[in-house]
PDB file of C-alpha atoms in Angstrom:
ATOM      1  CA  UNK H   1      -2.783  -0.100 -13.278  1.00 84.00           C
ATOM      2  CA  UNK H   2      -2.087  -1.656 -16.510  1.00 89.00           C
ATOM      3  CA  UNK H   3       1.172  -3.400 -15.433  1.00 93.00           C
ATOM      4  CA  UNK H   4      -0.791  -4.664 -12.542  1.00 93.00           C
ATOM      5  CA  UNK H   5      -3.729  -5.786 -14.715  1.00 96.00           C
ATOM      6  CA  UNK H   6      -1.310  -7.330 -17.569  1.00 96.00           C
ATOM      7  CA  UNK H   7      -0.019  -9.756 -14.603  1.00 95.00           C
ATOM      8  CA  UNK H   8      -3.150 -10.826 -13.913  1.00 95.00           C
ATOM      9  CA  UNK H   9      -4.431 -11.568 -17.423  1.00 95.00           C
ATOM     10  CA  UNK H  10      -0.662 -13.221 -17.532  1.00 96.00           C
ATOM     11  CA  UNK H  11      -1.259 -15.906 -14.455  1.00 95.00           C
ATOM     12  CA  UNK H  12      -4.912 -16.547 -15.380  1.00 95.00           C
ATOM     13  CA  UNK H  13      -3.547 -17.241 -18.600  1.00 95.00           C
ATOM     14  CA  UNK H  14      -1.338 -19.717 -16.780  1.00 96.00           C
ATOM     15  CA  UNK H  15      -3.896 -21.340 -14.960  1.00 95.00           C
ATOM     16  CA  UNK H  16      -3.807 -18.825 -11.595  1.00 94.00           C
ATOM     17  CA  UNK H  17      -7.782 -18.914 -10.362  1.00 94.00           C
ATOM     18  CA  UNK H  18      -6.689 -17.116  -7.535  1.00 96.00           C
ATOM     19  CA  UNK H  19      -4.858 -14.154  -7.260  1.00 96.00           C
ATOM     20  CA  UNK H  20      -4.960 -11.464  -4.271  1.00 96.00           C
ATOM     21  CA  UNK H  21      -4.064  -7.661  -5.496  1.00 95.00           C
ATOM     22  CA  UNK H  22      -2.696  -6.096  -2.174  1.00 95.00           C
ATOM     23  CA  UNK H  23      -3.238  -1.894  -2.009  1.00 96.00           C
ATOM     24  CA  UNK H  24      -1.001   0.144  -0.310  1.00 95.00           C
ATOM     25  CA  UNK H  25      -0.239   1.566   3.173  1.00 93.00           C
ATOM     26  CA  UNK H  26      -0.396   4.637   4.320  1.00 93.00           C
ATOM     27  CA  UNK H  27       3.140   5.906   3.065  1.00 91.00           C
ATOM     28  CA  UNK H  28       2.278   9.494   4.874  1.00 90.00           C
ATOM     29  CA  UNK H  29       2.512   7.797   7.841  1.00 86.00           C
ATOM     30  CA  UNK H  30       5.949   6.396   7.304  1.00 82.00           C
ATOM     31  CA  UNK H  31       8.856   7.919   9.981  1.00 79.00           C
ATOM     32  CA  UNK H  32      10.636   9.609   6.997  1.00 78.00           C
ATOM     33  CA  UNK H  33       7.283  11.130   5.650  1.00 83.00           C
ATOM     34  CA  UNK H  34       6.241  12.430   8.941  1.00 81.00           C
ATOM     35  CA  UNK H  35       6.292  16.247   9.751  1.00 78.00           C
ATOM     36  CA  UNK H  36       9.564  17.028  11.491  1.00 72.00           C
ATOM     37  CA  UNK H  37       8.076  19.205  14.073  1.00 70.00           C
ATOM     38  CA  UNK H  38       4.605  18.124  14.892  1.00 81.00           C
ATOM     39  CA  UNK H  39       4.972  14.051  13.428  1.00 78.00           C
ATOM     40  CA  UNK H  40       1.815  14.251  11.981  1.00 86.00           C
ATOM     41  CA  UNK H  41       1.354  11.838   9.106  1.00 88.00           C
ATOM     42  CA  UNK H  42       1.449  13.745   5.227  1.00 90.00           C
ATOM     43  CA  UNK H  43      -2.097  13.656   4.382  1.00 93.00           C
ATOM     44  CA  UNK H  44      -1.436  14.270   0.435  1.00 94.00           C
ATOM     45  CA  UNK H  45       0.648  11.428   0.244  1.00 94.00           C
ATOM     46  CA  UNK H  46      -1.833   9.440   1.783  1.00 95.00           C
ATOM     47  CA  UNK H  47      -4.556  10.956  -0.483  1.00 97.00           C
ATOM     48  CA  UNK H  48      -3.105   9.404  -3.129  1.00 97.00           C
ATOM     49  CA  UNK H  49      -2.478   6.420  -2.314  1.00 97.00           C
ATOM     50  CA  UNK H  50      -6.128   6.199  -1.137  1.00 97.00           C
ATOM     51  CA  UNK H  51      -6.960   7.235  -4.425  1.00 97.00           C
ATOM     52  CA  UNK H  52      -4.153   4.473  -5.624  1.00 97.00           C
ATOM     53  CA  UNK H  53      -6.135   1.776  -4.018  1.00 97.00           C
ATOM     54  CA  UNK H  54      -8.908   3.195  -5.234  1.00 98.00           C
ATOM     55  CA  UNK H  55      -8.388   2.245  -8.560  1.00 97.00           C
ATOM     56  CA  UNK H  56      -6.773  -0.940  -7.675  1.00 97.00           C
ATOM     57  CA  UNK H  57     -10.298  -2.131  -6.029  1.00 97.00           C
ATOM     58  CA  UNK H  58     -12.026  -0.800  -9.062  1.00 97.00           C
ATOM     59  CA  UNK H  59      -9.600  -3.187 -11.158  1.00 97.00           C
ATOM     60  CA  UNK H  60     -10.235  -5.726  -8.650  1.00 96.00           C
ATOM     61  CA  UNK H  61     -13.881  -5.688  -9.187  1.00 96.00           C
ATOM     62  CA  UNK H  62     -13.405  -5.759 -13.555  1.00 96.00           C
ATOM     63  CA  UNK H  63     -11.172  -8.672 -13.324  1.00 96.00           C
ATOM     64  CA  UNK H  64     -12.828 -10.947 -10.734  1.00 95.00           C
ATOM     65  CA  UNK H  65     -15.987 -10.361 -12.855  1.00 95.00           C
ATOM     66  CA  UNK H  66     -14.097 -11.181 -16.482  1.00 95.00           C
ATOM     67  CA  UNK H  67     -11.929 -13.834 -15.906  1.00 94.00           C
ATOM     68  CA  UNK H  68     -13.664 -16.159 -13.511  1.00 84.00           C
ATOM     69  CA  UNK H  69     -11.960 -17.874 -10.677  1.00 82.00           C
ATOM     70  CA  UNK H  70     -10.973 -15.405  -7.800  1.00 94.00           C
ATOM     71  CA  UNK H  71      -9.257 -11.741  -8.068  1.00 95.00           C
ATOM     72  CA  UNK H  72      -9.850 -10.237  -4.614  1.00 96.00           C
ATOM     73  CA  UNK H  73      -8.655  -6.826  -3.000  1.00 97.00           C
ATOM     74  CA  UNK H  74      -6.032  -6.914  -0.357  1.00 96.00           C
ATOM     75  CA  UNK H  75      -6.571  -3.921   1.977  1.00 96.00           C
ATOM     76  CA  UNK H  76      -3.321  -2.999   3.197  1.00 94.00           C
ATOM     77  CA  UNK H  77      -4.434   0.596   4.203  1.00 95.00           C
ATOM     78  CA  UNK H  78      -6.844  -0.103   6.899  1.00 93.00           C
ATOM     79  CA  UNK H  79      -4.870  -2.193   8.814  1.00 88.00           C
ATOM     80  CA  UNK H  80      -1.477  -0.045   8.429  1.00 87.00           C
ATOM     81  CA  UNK H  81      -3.497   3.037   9.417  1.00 89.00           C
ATOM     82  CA  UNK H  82      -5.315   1.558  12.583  1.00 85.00           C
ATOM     83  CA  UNK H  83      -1.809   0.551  13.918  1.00 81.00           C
ATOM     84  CA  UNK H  84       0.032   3.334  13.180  1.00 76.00           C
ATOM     85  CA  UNK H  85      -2.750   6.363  13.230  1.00 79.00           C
ATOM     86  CA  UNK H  86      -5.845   5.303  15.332  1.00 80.00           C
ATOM     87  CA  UNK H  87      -4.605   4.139  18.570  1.00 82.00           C
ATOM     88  CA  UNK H  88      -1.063   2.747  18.458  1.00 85.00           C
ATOM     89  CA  UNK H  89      -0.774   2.131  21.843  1.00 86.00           C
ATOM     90  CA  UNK H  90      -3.072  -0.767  21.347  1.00 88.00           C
ATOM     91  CA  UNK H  91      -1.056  -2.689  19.815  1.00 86.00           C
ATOM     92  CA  UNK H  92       2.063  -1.982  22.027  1.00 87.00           C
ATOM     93  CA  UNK H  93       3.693   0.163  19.913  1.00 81.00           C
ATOM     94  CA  UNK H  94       5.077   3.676  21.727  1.00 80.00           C
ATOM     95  CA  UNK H  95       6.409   5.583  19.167  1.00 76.00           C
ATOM     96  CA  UNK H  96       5.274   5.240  15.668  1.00 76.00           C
ATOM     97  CA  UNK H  97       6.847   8.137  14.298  1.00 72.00           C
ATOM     98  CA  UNK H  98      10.612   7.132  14.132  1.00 71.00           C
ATOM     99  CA  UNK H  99      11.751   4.168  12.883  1.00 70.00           C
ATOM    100  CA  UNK H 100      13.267   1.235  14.567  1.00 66.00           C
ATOM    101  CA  UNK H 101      16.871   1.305  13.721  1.00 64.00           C
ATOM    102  CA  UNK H 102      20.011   3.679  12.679  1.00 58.00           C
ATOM    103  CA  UNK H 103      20.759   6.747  14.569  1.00 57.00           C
ATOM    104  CA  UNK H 104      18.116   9.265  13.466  1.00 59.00           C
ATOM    105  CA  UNK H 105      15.382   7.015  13.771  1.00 53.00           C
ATOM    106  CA  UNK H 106      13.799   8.979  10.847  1.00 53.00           C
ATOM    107  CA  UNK H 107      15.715   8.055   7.015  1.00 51.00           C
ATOM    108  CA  UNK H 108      16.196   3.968   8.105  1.00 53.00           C
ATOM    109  CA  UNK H 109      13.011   2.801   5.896  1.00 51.00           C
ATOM    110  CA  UNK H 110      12.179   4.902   2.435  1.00 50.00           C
ATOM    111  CA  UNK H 111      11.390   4.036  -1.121  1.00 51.00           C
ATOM    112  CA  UNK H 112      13.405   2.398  -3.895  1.00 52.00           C
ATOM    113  CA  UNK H 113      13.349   3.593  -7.166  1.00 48.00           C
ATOM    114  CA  UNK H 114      15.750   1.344  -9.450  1.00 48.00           C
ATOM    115  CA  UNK H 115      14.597  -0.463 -12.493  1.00 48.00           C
ATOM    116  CA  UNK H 116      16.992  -2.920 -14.139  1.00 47.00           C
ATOM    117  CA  UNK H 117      19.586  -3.386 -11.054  1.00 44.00           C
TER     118      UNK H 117
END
């Protein structure tokens, strides 16, 4: 959180008044996080990153309240999670447990670590 909150404090302190702090998805829900066999999505990833967001809202709240002008939450989570968890199907989507390119349909989206590239 406190790189998060130091970019804040940085663009108020550049004359931002409004500034939207997006959470996270549900990243157990991604094709390559899925369990192989049954595709259900990894609930302890997506425990933390409730928690995650969490702590982003509770940020939200601090600096919206200190600063003035605008910080609001961006909820990322809910909307991720109705598409891909609730009731796909909804929203035209038939398979939400591979991903949309390559030949596995599983490893085609994942996370980058690499600081400094």
């Amino acid at each position: 959180m406190y790189i998060a909150e130091s970019f804040v404090r940085a663009l108020h302190a550049l004359g931002a008044r409004k500034v939207d702090l997006n959470g996270l998805p549900p990243m157990g829900c991604l094709p390559m996080e899925r369990h192989a066999v049954s595709g259900a999505c990894t609930e302890a990833y997506n425990s933390v990153v409730r928690n995650f967001n969490a702590g982003v809202r509770d940020l939200v709240a601090r600096l919206d309240a200190e600063l003035g002008g605008r910080v609001v939450y961006g909820d990322v989570y809910s909307g991720v999670a109705d598409v891909l968890v609730a009731d796909p199907a909804v929203y035209g989507f038939k398979a939400v447990g591979v991903g949309c390119c390559g030949t596995t349909g599983r490893f085609e989206m994942g996370f980058e670590f690499g600081y400094g590239n």
